[in-house]
Short mmCIF file of C-alpha atoms in Angstrom, two decimals:
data_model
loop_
_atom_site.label_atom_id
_atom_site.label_comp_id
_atom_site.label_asym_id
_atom_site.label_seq_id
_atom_site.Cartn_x
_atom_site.Cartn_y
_atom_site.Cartn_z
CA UNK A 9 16.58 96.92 41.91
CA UNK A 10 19.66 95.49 40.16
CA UNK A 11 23.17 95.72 41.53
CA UNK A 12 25.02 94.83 38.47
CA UNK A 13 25.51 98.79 38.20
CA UNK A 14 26.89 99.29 41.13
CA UNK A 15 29.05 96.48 41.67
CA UNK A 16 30.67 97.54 38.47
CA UNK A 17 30.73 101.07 39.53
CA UNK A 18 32.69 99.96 42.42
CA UNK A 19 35.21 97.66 40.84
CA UNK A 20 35.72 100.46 38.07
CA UNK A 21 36.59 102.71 41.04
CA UNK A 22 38.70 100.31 42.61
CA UNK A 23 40.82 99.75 39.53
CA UNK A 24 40.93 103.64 38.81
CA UNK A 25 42.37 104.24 42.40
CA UNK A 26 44.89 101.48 41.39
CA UNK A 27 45.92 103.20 38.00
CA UNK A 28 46.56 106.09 39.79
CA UNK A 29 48.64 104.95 43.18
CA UNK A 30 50.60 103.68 40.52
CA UNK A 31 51.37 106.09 38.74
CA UNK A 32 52.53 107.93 41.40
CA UNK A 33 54.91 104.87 42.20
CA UNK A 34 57.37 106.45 39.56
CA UNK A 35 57.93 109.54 41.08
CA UNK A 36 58.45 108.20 44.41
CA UNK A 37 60.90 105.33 43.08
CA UNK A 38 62.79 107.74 40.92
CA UNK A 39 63.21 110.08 43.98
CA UNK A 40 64.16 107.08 45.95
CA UNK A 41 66.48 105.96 43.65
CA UNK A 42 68.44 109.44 43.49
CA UNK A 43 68.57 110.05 46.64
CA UNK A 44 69.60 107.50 48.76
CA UNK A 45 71.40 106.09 45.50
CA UNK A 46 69.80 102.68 44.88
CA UNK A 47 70.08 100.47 41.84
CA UNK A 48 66.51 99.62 40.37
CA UNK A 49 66.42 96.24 41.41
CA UNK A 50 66.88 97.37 45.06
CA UNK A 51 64.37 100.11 44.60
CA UNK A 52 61.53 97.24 43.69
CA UNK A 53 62.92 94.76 46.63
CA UNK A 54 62.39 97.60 49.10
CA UNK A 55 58.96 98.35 47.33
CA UNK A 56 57.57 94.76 47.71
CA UNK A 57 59.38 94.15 51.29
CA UNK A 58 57.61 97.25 52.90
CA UNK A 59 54.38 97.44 51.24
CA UNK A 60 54.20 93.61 52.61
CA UNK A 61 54.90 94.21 56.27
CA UNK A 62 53.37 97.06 56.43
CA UNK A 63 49.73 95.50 54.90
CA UNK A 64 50.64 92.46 57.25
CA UNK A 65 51.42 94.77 60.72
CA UNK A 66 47.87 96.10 59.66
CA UNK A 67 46.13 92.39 59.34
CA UNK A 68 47.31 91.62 62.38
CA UNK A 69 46.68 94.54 64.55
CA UNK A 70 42.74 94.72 63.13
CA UNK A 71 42.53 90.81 63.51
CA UNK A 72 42.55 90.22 59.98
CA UNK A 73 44.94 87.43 60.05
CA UNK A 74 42.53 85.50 62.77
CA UNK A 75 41.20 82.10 60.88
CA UNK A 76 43.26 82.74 57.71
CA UNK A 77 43.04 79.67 55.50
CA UNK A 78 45.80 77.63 55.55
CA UNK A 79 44.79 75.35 52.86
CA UNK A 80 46.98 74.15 49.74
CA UNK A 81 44.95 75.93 47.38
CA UNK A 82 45.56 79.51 49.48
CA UNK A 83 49.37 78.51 49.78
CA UNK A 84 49.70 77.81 45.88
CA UNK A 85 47.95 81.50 45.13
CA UNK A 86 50.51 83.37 47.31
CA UNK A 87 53.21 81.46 46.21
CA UNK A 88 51.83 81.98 42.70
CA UNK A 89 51.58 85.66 43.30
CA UNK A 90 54.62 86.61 44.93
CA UNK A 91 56.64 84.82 42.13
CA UNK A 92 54.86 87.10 39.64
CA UNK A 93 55.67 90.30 41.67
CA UNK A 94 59.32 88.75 41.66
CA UNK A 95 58.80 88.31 37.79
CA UNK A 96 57.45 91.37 36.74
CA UNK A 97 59.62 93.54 38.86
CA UNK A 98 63.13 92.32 38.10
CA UNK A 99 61.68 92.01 34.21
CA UNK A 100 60.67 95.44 33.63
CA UNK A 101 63.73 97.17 36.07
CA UNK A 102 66.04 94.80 33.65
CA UNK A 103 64.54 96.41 30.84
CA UNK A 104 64.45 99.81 32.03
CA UNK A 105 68.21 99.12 32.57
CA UNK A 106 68.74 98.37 28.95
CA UNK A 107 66.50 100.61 27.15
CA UNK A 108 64.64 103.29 29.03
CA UNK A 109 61.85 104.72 31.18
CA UNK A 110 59.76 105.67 28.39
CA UNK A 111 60.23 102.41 26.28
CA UNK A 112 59.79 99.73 29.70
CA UNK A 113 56.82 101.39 30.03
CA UNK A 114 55.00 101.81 27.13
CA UNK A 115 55.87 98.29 26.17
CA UNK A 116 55.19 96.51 29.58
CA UNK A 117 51.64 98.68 30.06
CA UNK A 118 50.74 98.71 26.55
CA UNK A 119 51.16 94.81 25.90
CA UNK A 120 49.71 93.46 29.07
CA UNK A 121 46.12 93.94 27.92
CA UNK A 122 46.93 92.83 24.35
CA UNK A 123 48.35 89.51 25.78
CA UNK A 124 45.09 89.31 28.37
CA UNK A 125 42.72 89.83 24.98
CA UNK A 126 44.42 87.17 23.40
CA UNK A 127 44.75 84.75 26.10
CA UNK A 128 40.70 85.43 27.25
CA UNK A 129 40.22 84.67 23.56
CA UNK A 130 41.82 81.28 23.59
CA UNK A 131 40.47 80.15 26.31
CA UNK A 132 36.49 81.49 25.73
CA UNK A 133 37.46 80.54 22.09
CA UNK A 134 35.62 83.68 21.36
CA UNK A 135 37.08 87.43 19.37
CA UNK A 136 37.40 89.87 21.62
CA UNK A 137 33.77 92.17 21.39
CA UNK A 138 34.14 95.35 19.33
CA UNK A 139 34.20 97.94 22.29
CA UNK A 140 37.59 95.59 23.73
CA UNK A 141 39.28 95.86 20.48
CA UNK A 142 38.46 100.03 20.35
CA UNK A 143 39.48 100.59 23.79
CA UNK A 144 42.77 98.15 23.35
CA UNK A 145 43.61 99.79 20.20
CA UNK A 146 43.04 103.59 21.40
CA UNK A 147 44.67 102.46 24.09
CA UNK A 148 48.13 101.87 22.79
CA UNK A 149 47.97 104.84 20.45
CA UNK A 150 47.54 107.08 22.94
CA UNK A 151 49.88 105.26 25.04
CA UNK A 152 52.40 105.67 22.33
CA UNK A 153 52.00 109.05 21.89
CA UNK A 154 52.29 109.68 25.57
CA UNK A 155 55.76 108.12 26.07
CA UNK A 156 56.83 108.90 22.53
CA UNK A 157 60.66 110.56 22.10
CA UNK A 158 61.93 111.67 18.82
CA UNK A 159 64.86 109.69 17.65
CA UNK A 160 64.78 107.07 20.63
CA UNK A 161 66.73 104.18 19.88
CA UNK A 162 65.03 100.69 21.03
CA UNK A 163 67.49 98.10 22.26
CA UNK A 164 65.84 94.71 21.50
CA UNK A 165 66.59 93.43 24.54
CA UNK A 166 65.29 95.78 26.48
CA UNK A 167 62.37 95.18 24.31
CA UNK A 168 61.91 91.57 25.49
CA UNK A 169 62.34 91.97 28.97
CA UNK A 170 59.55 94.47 28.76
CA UNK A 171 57.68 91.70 26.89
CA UNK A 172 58.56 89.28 29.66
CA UNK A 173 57.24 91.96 32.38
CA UNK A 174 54.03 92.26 30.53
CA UNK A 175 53.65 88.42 30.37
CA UNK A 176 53.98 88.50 33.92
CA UNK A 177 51.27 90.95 34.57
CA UNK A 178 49.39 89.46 32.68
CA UNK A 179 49.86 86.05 34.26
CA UNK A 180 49.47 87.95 37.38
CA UNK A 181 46.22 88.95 36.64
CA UNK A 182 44.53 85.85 35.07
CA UNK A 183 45.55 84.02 38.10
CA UNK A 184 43.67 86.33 40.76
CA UNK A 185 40.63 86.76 38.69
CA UNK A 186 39.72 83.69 40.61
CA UNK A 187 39.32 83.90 43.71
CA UNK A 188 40.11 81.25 46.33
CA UNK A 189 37.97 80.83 48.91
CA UNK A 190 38.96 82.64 52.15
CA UNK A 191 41.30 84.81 50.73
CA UNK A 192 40.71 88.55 50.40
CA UNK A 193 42.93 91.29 48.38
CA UNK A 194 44.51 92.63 51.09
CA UNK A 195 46.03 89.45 52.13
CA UNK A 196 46.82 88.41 49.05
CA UNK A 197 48.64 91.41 48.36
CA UNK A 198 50.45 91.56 52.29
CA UNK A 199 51.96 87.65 51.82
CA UNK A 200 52.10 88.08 47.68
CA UNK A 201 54.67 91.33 48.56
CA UNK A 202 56.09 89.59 51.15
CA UNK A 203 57.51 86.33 49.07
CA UNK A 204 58.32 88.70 46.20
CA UNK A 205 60.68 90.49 48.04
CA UNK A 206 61.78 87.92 49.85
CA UNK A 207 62.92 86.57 45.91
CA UNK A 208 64.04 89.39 45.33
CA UNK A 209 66.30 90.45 48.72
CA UNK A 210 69.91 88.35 47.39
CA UNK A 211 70.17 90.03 43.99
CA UNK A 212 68.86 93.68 46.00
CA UNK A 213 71.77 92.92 48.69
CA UNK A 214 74.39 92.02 45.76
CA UNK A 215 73.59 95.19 44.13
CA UNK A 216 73.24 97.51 47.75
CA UNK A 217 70.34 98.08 49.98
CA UNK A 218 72.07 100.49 52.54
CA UNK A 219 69.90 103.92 52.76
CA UNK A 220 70.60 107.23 54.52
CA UNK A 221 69.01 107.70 57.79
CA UNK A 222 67.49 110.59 56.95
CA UNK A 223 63.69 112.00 57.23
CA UNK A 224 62.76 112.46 53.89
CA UNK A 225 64.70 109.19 52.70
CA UNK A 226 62.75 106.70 55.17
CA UNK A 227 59.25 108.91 53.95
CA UNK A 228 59.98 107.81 50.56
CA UNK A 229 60.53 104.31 51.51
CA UNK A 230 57.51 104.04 53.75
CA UNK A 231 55.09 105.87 50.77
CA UNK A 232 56.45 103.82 48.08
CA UNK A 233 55.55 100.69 49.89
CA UNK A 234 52.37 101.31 50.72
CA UNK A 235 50.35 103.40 48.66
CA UNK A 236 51.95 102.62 45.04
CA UNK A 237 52.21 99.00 46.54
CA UNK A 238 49.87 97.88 49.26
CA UNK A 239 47.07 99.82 49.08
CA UNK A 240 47.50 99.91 45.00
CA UNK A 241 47.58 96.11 44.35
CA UNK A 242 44.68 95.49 47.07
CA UNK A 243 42.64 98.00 44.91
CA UNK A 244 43.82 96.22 41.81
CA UNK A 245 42.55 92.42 43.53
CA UNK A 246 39.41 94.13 44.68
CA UNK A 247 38.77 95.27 41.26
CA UNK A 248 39.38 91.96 39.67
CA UNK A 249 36.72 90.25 41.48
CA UNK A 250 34.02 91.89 39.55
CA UNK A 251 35.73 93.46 36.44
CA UNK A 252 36.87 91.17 33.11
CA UNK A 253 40.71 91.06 33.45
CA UNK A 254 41.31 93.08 30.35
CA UNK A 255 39.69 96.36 31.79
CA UNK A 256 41.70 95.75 34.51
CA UNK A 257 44.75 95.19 32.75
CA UNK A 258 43.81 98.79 30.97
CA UNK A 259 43.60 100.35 34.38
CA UNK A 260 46.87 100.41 34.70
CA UNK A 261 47.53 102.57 31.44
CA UNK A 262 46.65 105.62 34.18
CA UNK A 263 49.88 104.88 35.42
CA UNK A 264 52.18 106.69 32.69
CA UNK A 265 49.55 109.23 32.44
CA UNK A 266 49.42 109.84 36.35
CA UNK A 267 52.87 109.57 36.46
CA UNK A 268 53.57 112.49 33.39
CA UNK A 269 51.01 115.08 35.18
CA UNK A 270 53.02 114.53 38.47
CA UNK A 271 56.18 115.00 36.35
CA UNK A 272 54.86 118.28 35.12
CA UNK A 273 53.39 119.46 38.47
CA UNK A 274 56.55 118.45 41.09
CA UNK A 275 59.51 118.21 38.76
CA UNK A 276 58.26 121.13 36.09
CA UNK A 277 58.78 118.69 33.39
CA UNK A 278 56.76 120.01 29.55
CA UNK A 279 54.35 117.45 27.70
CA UNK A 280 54.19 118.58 23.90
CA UNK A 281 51.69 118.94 22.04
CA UNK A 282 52.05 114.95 20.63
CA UNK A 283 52.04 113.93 24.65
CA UNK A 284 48.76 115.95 25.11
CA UNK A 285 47.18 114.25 22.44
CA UNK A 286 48.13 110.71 23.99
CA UNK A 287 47.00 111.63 27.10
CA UNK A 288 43.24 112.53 25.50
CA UNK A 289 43.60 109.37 23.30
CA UNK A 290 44.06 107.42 26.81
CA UNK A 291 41.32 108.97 28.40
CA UNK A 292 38.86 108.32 25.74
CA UNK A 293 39.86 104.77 25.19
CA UNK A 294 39.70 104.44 28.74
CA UNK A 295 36.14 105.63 29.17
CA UNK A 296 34.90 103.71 26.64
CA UNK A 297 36.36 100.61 28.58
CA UNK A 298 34.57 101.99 31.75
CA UNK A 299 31.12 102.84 30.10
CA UNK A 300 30.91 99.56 27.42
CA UNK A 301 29.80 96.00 29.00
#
């Protein structure tokens, strides 16, 4: 009996749990934000920062740090990764700063698995098959109708940091496609989190990092950095081991949709009818990702 379907089955879930921690990231880092009055940039150092020591308390407490690799080729990946945390992060919170939520994150999502297509295309020196180009292309429709506001102005700048984010992600995901012998997603994620807010922690202390010692303040900190962060991005690497980087890059298009259904469920926020019909766009385009070899 083949196990080609279920190994896909099982990366598809992975990346699906991923898309979804992630989505409910933005919630929980816009709640952060207001309440205990953080600039963005701080909000992503305390994201990466946590969700690493929290994944690396858990390593070494169930032994999973015994006979890590310490070899150059582990040391480059983790250096490589946390500097595309670092990347992506201050990239897309710069652009959120100059544009908006809505227009970060339709461009950073929606041009990460363009630039992936493209780049997997250069390098097989092959067109992306037919079923990559449908579920790219319904992809960004529906993505675009998802975040889409009426009369939004687009600052250009904003535009390329976005850009820049998406390059990063996309980087980010190209380069642990691979795997390195020895190293597993969880520590990958747990040292990758750990360097990126490590980057990250001057420009976070320039800007403020004090937060109110209060219950529901240090719950928001502790959830943001490990289920959007830890457990998301070791989903995500588990995913990638089996899954083309594309359809993983897609994955994490459930983000914006995760993250509008939460909006309407915890903050009463309305998706029109134009949203509604980005959201079934995304889900179709997304299934045929899923289903199509």
């Amino acid at each position: 009996m083949s196990v080609a379907v279920p190994t896909r089955a099982r990366s598809s879930a992975a990346l699906v749990l991923a898309g979804v921690l992630w989505g409910t990231g933005g919630l929980a880092g816009s709640l952060l934000a207001s309440r205990a009055g953080l600039h963005p940039l701080s909000v992503a150092a305390y994201r990466l920062l946590i969700g690493g020591v929290i994944a690396t308390g858990y390593l070494w407490l169930t032994g999973g740090l015994r006979g890590f690799p310490r070899t150059p080729q582990v040391r480059r990946r983790l250096l490589a990764v946390g500097g595309l945390f670092a990347l992506f992060q201050t990239s897309y919170f710069a652009s959120v700063s100059l544009s908006s939520v809505s227009v970060a994150t339709m461009t950073t999502i929606g041009s990460a698995p363009v630039l992936l297509a493209v780049a997997t295309a250069v390098k097989t020196r092959r067109l992306p098959g037919a079923w990559t180009a449908v579920s790219v292309a319904g992809s960004l429709v529906g993505l675009a109708l998802l975040q889409w506001t009426p009369g939004q102005e687009v600052d250009v700048a904003g535009v390329l940091f976005a850009l820049l984010a998406a390059a990063g992600f996309a980087a980010l995901t190209l380069v642990t496609a691979t795997r390195v012998e020895g190293l597993d997603p969880l520590p990958t994620t747990a040292f990758g989190c750990l360097i990126g807010g490590a980057a990250l922690t001057p420009a976070a202390l320039w800007f403020g990092m004090a937060v109110p010692l209060q219950a529901d303040v240090l719950a928001l900190v502790v959830y943001f950095g490990v289920v959007p962060t830890a457990l998301a991005y070791a989903a995500y690497f588990r995913g990638l081991e089996s899954a083309h980087p594309v359809l993983a890059a897609l994955s994490a298009l459930l983000e914006p949709l995760t993250a509008a259904l939460l909006s309407m469920a915890v903050l009463g926020d309305r998706l029109g009818a134009v949203g509604w019909c980005g959201a079934v766009v995304l889900i179709a385009a997304l299934a045929v990702a899923y289903s199509k070899p």
